[in-house]
JSON list of C-alpha atoms in Angstrom, two decimals:
[
{"chain": "A", "resi": 243, "resn": "MET", "atom": "CA", "xyz": [6.62, -10.49, -13.86]},
{"chain": "A", "resi": 244, "resn": "ALA", "atom": "CA", "xyz": [5.35, -10.94, -10.29]},
{"chain": "A", "resi": 245, "resn": "LEU", "atom": "CA", "xyz": [6.02, -8.51, -7.48]},
{"chain": "A", "resi": 246, "resn": "TYR", "atom": "CA", "xyz": [6.54, -9.15, -3.73]},
{"chain": "A", "resi": 247, "resn": "ILE", "atom": "CA", "xyz": [6.79, -6.95, -0.73]},
{"chain": "A", "resi": 248, "resn": "SER", "atom": "CA", "xyz": [10.51, -6.67, 0.34]},
{"chain": "A", "resi": 249, "resn": "LYS", "atom": "CA", "xyz": [10.19, -4.20, 3.14]},
{"chain": "A", "resi": 250, "resn": "ILE", "atom": "CA", "xyz": [7.52, -2.58, 5.23]},
{"chain": "A", "resi": 251, "resn": "TYR", "atom": "CA", "xyz": [8.09, 0.67, 7.08]},
{"chain": "A", "resi": 252, "resn": "ILE", "atom": "CA", "xyz": [5.40, 2.24, 9.32]},
{"chain": "A", "resi": 253, "resn": "GLU", "atom": "CA", "xyz": [5.61, 5.42, 11.24]},
{"chain": "A", "resi": 254, "resn": "ASN", "atom": "CA", "xyz": [3.11, 7.02, 13.77]},
{"chain": "A", "resi": 255, "resn": "ILE", "atom": "CA", "xyz": [0.37, 4.53, 12.90]},
{"chain": "A", "resi": 256, "resn": "ARG", "atom": "CA", "xyz": [-1.73, 3.46, 15.83]},
{"chain": "A", "resi": 257, "resn": "CYS", "atom": "CA", "xyz": [0.46, 1.49, 18.26]},
{"chain": "A", "resi": 258, "resn": "PHE", "atom": "CA", "xyz": [3.67, 1.81, 16.05]},
{"chain": "A", "resi": 259, "resn": "GLU", "atom": "CA", "xyz": [5.97, 4.78, 16.56]},
{"chain": "A", "resi": 260, "resn": "ARG", "atom": "CA", "xyz": [8.25, 3.12, 14.07]},
{"chain": "A", "resi": 261, "resn": "LEU", "atom": "CA", "xyz": [8.33, -0.36, 12.70]},
{"chain": "A", "resi": 262, "resn": "GLU", "atom": "CA", "xyz": [10.48, -1.74, 9.93]},
{"chain": "A", "resi": 263, "resn": "ILE", "atom": "CA", "xyz": [10.14, -5.30, 8.60]},
{"chain": "A", "resi": 264, "resn": "ASP", "atom": "CA", "xyz": [12.48, -6.70, 6.10]},
{"chain": "A", "resi": 265, "resn": "LEU", "atom": "CA", "xyz": [10.93, -9.55, 4.07]},
{"chain": "A", "resi": 266, "resn": "GLU", "atom": "CA", "xyz": [14.11, -10.77, 2.30]},
{"chain": "A", "resi": 267, "resn": "ILE", "atom": "CA", "xyz": [16.97, -12.93, 3.21]},
{"chain": "A", "resi": 268, "resn": "ASP", "atom": "CA", "xyz": [20.14, -12.54, 1.11]},
{"chain": "A", "resi": 269, "resn": "GLY", "atom": "CA", "xyz": [18.05, -10.80, -1.59]},
{"chain": "A", "resi": 270, "resn": "GLU", "atom": "CA", "xyz": [15.40, -13.52, -1.89]},
{"chain": "A", "resi": 271, "resn": "PRO", "atom": "CA", "xyz": [11.89, -13.13, -0.72]},
{"chain": "A", "resi": 272, "resn": "VAL", "atom": "CA", "xyz": [10.70, -14.59, 2.57]},
{"chain": "A", "resi": 273, "resn": "LEU", "atom": "CA", "xyz": [7.85, -16.86, 1.33]},
{"chain": "A", "resi": 274, "resn": "TRP", "atom": "CA", "xyz": [6.10, -17.30, 4.69]},
{"chain": "A", "resi": 275, "resn": "SER", "atom": "CA", "xyz": [5.62, -15.02, 7.58]},
{"chain": "A", "resi": 276, "resn": "THR", "atom": "CA", "xyz": [3.60, -15.49, 10.79]},
{"chain": "A", "resi": 277, "resn": "LEU", "atom": "CA", "xyz": [2.33, -12.77, 13.00]},
{"chain": "A", "resi": 278, "resn": "LEU", "atom": "CA", "xyz": [2.05, -13.67, 16.70]},
{"chain": "A", "resi": 279, "resn": "GLY", "atom": "CA", "xyz": [1.10, -11.40, 19.52]},
{"chain": "A", "resi": 280, "resn": "ASP", "atom": "CA", "xyz": [-1.27, -10.59, 22.40]},
{"chain": "A", "resi": 281, "resn": "ASN", "atom": "CA", "xyz": [-4.55, -8.81, 21.74]},
{"chain": "A", "resi": 282, "resn": "SER", "atom": "CA", "xyz": [-4.08, -5.17, 20.81]},
{"chain": "A", "resi": 283, "resn": "SER", "atom": "CA", "xyz": [-0.33, -5.61, 19.98]},
{"chain": "A", "resi": 284, "resn": "GLY", "atom": "CA", "xyz": [-0.73, -4.51, 16.33]},
{"chain": "A", "resi": 285, "resn": "LYS", "atom": "CA", "xyz": [-1.25, -7.52, 14.13]},
{"chain": "A", "resi": 286, "resn": "THR", "atom": "CA", "xyz": [-4.40, -6.37, 12.48]},
{"chain": "A", "resi": 287, "resn": "THR", "atom": "CA", "xyz": [-2.97, -2.83, 12.22]},
{"chain": "A", "resi": 288, "resn": "LEU", "atom": "CA", "xyz": [0.04, -4.14, 10.37]},
{"chain": "A", "resi": 289, "resn": "LEU", "atom": "CA", "xyz": [-2.18, -6.09, 7.88]},
{"chain": "A", "resi": 290, "resn": "ARG", "atom": "CA", "xyz": [-4.44, -2.98, 7.35]},
{"chain": "A", "resi": 291, "resn": "CYS", "atom": "CA", "xyz": [-1.38, -0.85, 6.77]},
{"chain": "A", "resi": 292, "resn": "ILE", "atom": "CA", "xyz": [-0.34, -3.27, 3.99]},
{"chain": "A", "resi": 293, "resn": "ALA", "atom": "CA", "xyz": [-3.77, -3.22, 2.40]},
{"chain": "A", "resi": 294, "resn": "ILE", "atom": "CA", "xyz": [-3.85, 0.65, 2.54]},
{"chain": "A", "resi": 295, "resn": "GLY", "atom": "CA", "xyz": [-0.33, 0.85, 1.21]},
{"chain": "A", "resi": 296, "resn": "LEU", "atom": "CA", "xyz": [-1.03, -1.48, -1.77]},
{"chain": "A", "resi": 297, "resn": "CYS", "atom": "CA", "xyz": [-4.34, 0.28, -2.72]},
{"chain": "A", "resi": 298, "resn": "ASP", "atom": "CA", "xyz": [-4.66, 3.23, -4.93]},
{"chain": "A", "resi": 299, "resn": "GLU", "atom": "CA", "xyz": [-5.59, 6.62, -3.23]},
{"chain": "A", "resi": 300, "resn": "SER", "atom": "CA", "xyz": [-9.31, 6.26, -3.62]},
{"chain": "A", "resi": 301, "resn": "SER", "atom": "CA", "xyz": [-9.44, 2.58, -2.27]},
{"chain": "A", "resi": 302, "resn": "GLY", "atom": "CA", "xyz": [-7.00, 3.47, 0.55]},
{"chain": "A", "resi": 303, "resn": "ALA", "atom": "CA", "xyz": [-9.21, 6.45, 1.59]},
{"chain": "A", "resi": 304, "resn": "GLY", "atom": "CA", "xyz": [-12.23, 4.12, 1.64]},
{"chain": "A", "resi": 305, "resn": "LEU", "atom": "CA", "xyz": [-10.32, 1.72, 4.04]},
{"chain": "A", "resi": 306, "resn": "LEU", "atom": "CA", "xyz": [-9.35, 4.69, 6.20]},
{"chain": "A", "resi": 307, "resn": "ARG", "atom": "CA", "xyz": [-13.00, 5.72, 6.64]},
{"chain": "A", "resi": 308, "resn": "GLU", "atom": "CA", "xyz": [-13.88, 2.22, 7.82]},
{"chain": "A", "resi": 309, "resn": "ALA", "atom": "CA", "xyz": [-11.84, 2.78, 11.01]},
{"chain": "A", "resi": 310, "resn": "GLU", "atom": "CA", "xyz": [-13.89, 4.68, 13.68]},
{"chain": "A", "resi": 311, "resn": "GLU", "atom": "CA", "xyz": [-10.82, 5.33, 15.93]},
{"chain": "A", "resi": 312, "resn": "GLY", "atom": "CA", "xyz": [-8.55, 6.58, 13.06]},
{"chain": "A", "resi": 313, "resn": "TYR", "atom": "CA", "xyz": [-5.05, 5.43, 12.07]},
{"chain": "A", "resi": 314, "resn": "ILE", "atom": "CA", "xyz": [-2.74, 8.18, 13.14]},
{"chain": "A", "resi": 315, "resn": "ARG", "atom": "CA", "xyz": [-0.81, 7.62, 16.44]},
{"chain": "A", "resi": 316, "resn": "ARG", "atom": "CA", "xyz": [-2.25, 9.75, 19.34]},
{"chain": "A", "resi": 317, "resn": "GLY", "atom": "CA", "xyz": [-0.77, 13.14, 19.51]},
{"chain": "A", "resi": 318, "resn": "MET", "atom": "CA", "xyz": [0.71, 13.03, 16.05]},
{"chain": "A", "resi": 319, "resn": "SER", "atom": "CA", "xyz": [-0.33, 15.06, 12.95]},
{"chain": "A", "resi": 320, "resn": "LYS", "atom": "CA", "xyz": [0.67, 12.50, 10.37]},
{"chain": "A", "resi": 321, "resn": "GLY", "atom": "CA", "xyz": [1.58, 8.89, 9.80]},
{"chain": "A", "resi": 322, "resn": "MET", "atom": "CA", "xyz": [3.29, 6.99, 7.04]},
{"chain": "A", "resi": 323, "resn": "ILE", "atom": "CA", "xyz": [3.19, 3.66, 5.42]},
{"chain": "A", "resi": 324, "resn": "GLU", "atom": "CA", "xyz": [6.08, 2.75, 3.02]},
{"chain": "A", "resi": 325, "resn": "LEU", "atom": "CA", "xyz": [6.04, -0.49, 1.08]},
{"chain": "A", "resi": 326, "resn": "THR", "atom": "CA", "xyz": [9.03, -1.51, -1.08]},
{"chain": "A", "resi": 327, "resn": "LEU", "atom": "CA", "xyz": [8.12, -3.90, -3.91]},
{"chain": "A", "resi": 328, "resn": "ARG", "atom": "CA", "xyz": [10.51, -5.98, -5.95]},
{"chain": "A", "resi": 329, "resn": "SER", "atom": "CA", "xyz": [10.05, -8.08, -9.00]},
{"chain": "A", "resi": 330, "resn": "THR", "atom": "CA", "xyz": [10.75, -11.70, -8.92]},
{"chain": "A", "resi": 331, "resn": "ASP", "atom": "CA", "xyz": [12.92, -11.44, -12.06]},
{"chain": "A", "resi": 332, "resn": "ASN", "atom": "CA", "xyz": [15.03, -8.64, -10.63]},
{"chain": "A", "resi": 333, "resn": "LYS", "atom": "CA", "xyz": [14.99, -6.90, -13.99]},
{"chain": "A", "resi": 334, "resn": "ASN", "atom": "CA", "xyz": [12.91, -4.00, -12.94]},
{"chain": "A", "resi": 335, "resn": "PRO", "atom": "CA", "xyz": [13.82, -1.33, -10.32]},
{"chain": "A", "resi": 336, "resn": "ASN", "atom": "CA", "xyz": [12.35, -1.45, -6.88]},
{"chain": "A", "resi": 337, "resn": "THR", "atom": "CA", "xyz": [8.96, 0.14, -6.53]},
{"chain": "A", "resi": 338, "resn": "LYS", "atom": "CA", "xyz": [8.47, 2.28, -3.39]},
{"chain": "A", "resi": 339, "resn": "MET", "atom": "CA", "xyz": [4.85, 3.04, -2.46]},
{"chain": "A", "resi": 340, "resn": "THR", "atom": "CA", "xyz": [4.56, 5.79, 0.11]},
{"chain": "A", "resi": 341, "resn": "THR", "atom": "CA", "xyz": [1.29, 6.56, 1.77]},
{"chain": "A", "resi": 342, "resn": "VAL", "atom": "CA", "xyz": [0.92, 9.57, 4.03]},
{"chain": "A", "resi": 343, "resn": "ILE", "atom": "CA", "xyz": [-2.06, 9.97, 6.36]},
{"chain": "A", "resi": 344, "resn": "THR", "atom": "CA", "xyz": [-2.60, 13.49, 7.66]},
{"chain": "A", "resi": 345, "resn": "ASN", "atom": "CA", "xyz": [-4.89, 14.57, 10.42]},
{"chain": "A", "resi": 346, "resn": "ILE", "atom": "CA", "xyz": [-7.05, 17.56, 9.51]},
{"chain": "A", "resi": 347, "resn": "ASN", "atom": "CA", "xyz": [-8.90, 18.82, 12.56]},
{"chain": "A", "resi": 348, "resn": "THR", "atom": "CA", "xyz": [-12.27, 20.38, 12.19]},
{"chain": "A", "resi": 349, "resn": "GLU", "atom": "CA", "xyz": [-14.62, 21.62, 14.84]},
{"chain": "A", "resi": 350, "resn": "GLU", "atom": "CA", "xyz": [-16.84, 18.62, 14.39]},
{"chain": "A", "resi": 351, "resn": "GLN", "atom": "CA", "xyz": [-14.32, 15.80, 14.32]},
{"chain": "A", "resi": 352, "resn": "PRO", "atom": "CA", "xyz": [-10.85, 14.96, 13.29]},
{"chain": "A", "resi": 353, "resn": "ILE", "atom": "CA", "xyz": [-10.60, 13.89, 9.61]},
{"chain": "A", "resi": 354, "resn": "GLU", "atom": "CA", "xyz": [-7.75, 11.78, 8.14]},
{"chain": "A", "resi": 355, "resn": "GLU", "atom": "CA", "xyz": [-6.67, 12.46, 4.65]},
{"chain": "A", "resi": 356, "resn": "LEU", "atom": "CA", "xyz": [-4.58, 10.20, 2.48]},
{"chain": "A", "resi": 357, "resn": "SER", "atom": "CA", "xyz": [-2.00, 10.93, -0.26]},
{"chain": "A", "resi": 358, "resn": "GLN", "atom": "CA", "xyz": [0.13, 8.52, -2.11]},
{"chain": "A", "resi": 359, "resn": "LYS", "atom": "CA", "xyz": [3.45, 8.59, -4.07]},
{"chain": "A", "resi": 360, "resn": "ILE", "atom": "CA", "xyz": [4.93, 5.86, -6.12]},
{"chain": "A", "resi": 361, "resn": "GLU", "atom": "CA", "xyz": [8.70, 5.85, -7.19]},
{"chain": "A", "resi": 362, "resn": "GLY", "atom": "CA", "xyz": [10.84, 3.61, -9.29]},
{"chain": "A", "resi": 363, "resn": "SER", "atom": "CA", "xyz": [8.23, 2.10, -11.59]},
{"chain": "A", "resi": 364, "resn": "GLU", "atom": "CA", "xyz": [6.60, 3.63, -14.74]},
{"chain": "A", "resi": 365, "resn": "GLN", "atom": "CA", "xyz": [3.47, 1.57, -14.22]},
{"chain": "A", "resi": 366, "resn": "ARG", "atom": "CA", "xyz": [1.23, 1.16, -11.21]},
{"chain": "A", "resi": 367, "resn": "PRO", "atom": "CA", "xyz": [1.74, -2.14, -9.58]},
{"chain": "A", "resi": 368, "resn": "TRP", "atom": "CA", "xyz": [-2.01, -2.87, -9.26]}
]
């Protein structure tokens, strides 16, 4: 059984207030996608969100620490990445992976903390 990303939803992450991308047409996976845009329009942010959303909590937190400027949209206290995965055989339910990034302010610097919830699958996709 193979899985594919059928939907991406991002909220309050860097340049994205809200972004929803459907990667299916008539219930079938979109096999190819191209990201086009000017510099600083969010292409890399989108790809990093997919990477963080697909990781387990520990690996996702590691990716968060790599970003010097943080992931949460300016002025917001939390952001969310939600990936919906489907199996190619359509026998298993959709798996929804929700990653929440919370801004924890300290006197020294803001720290982002990550939590993850997986619904619809008894086993972890990774």
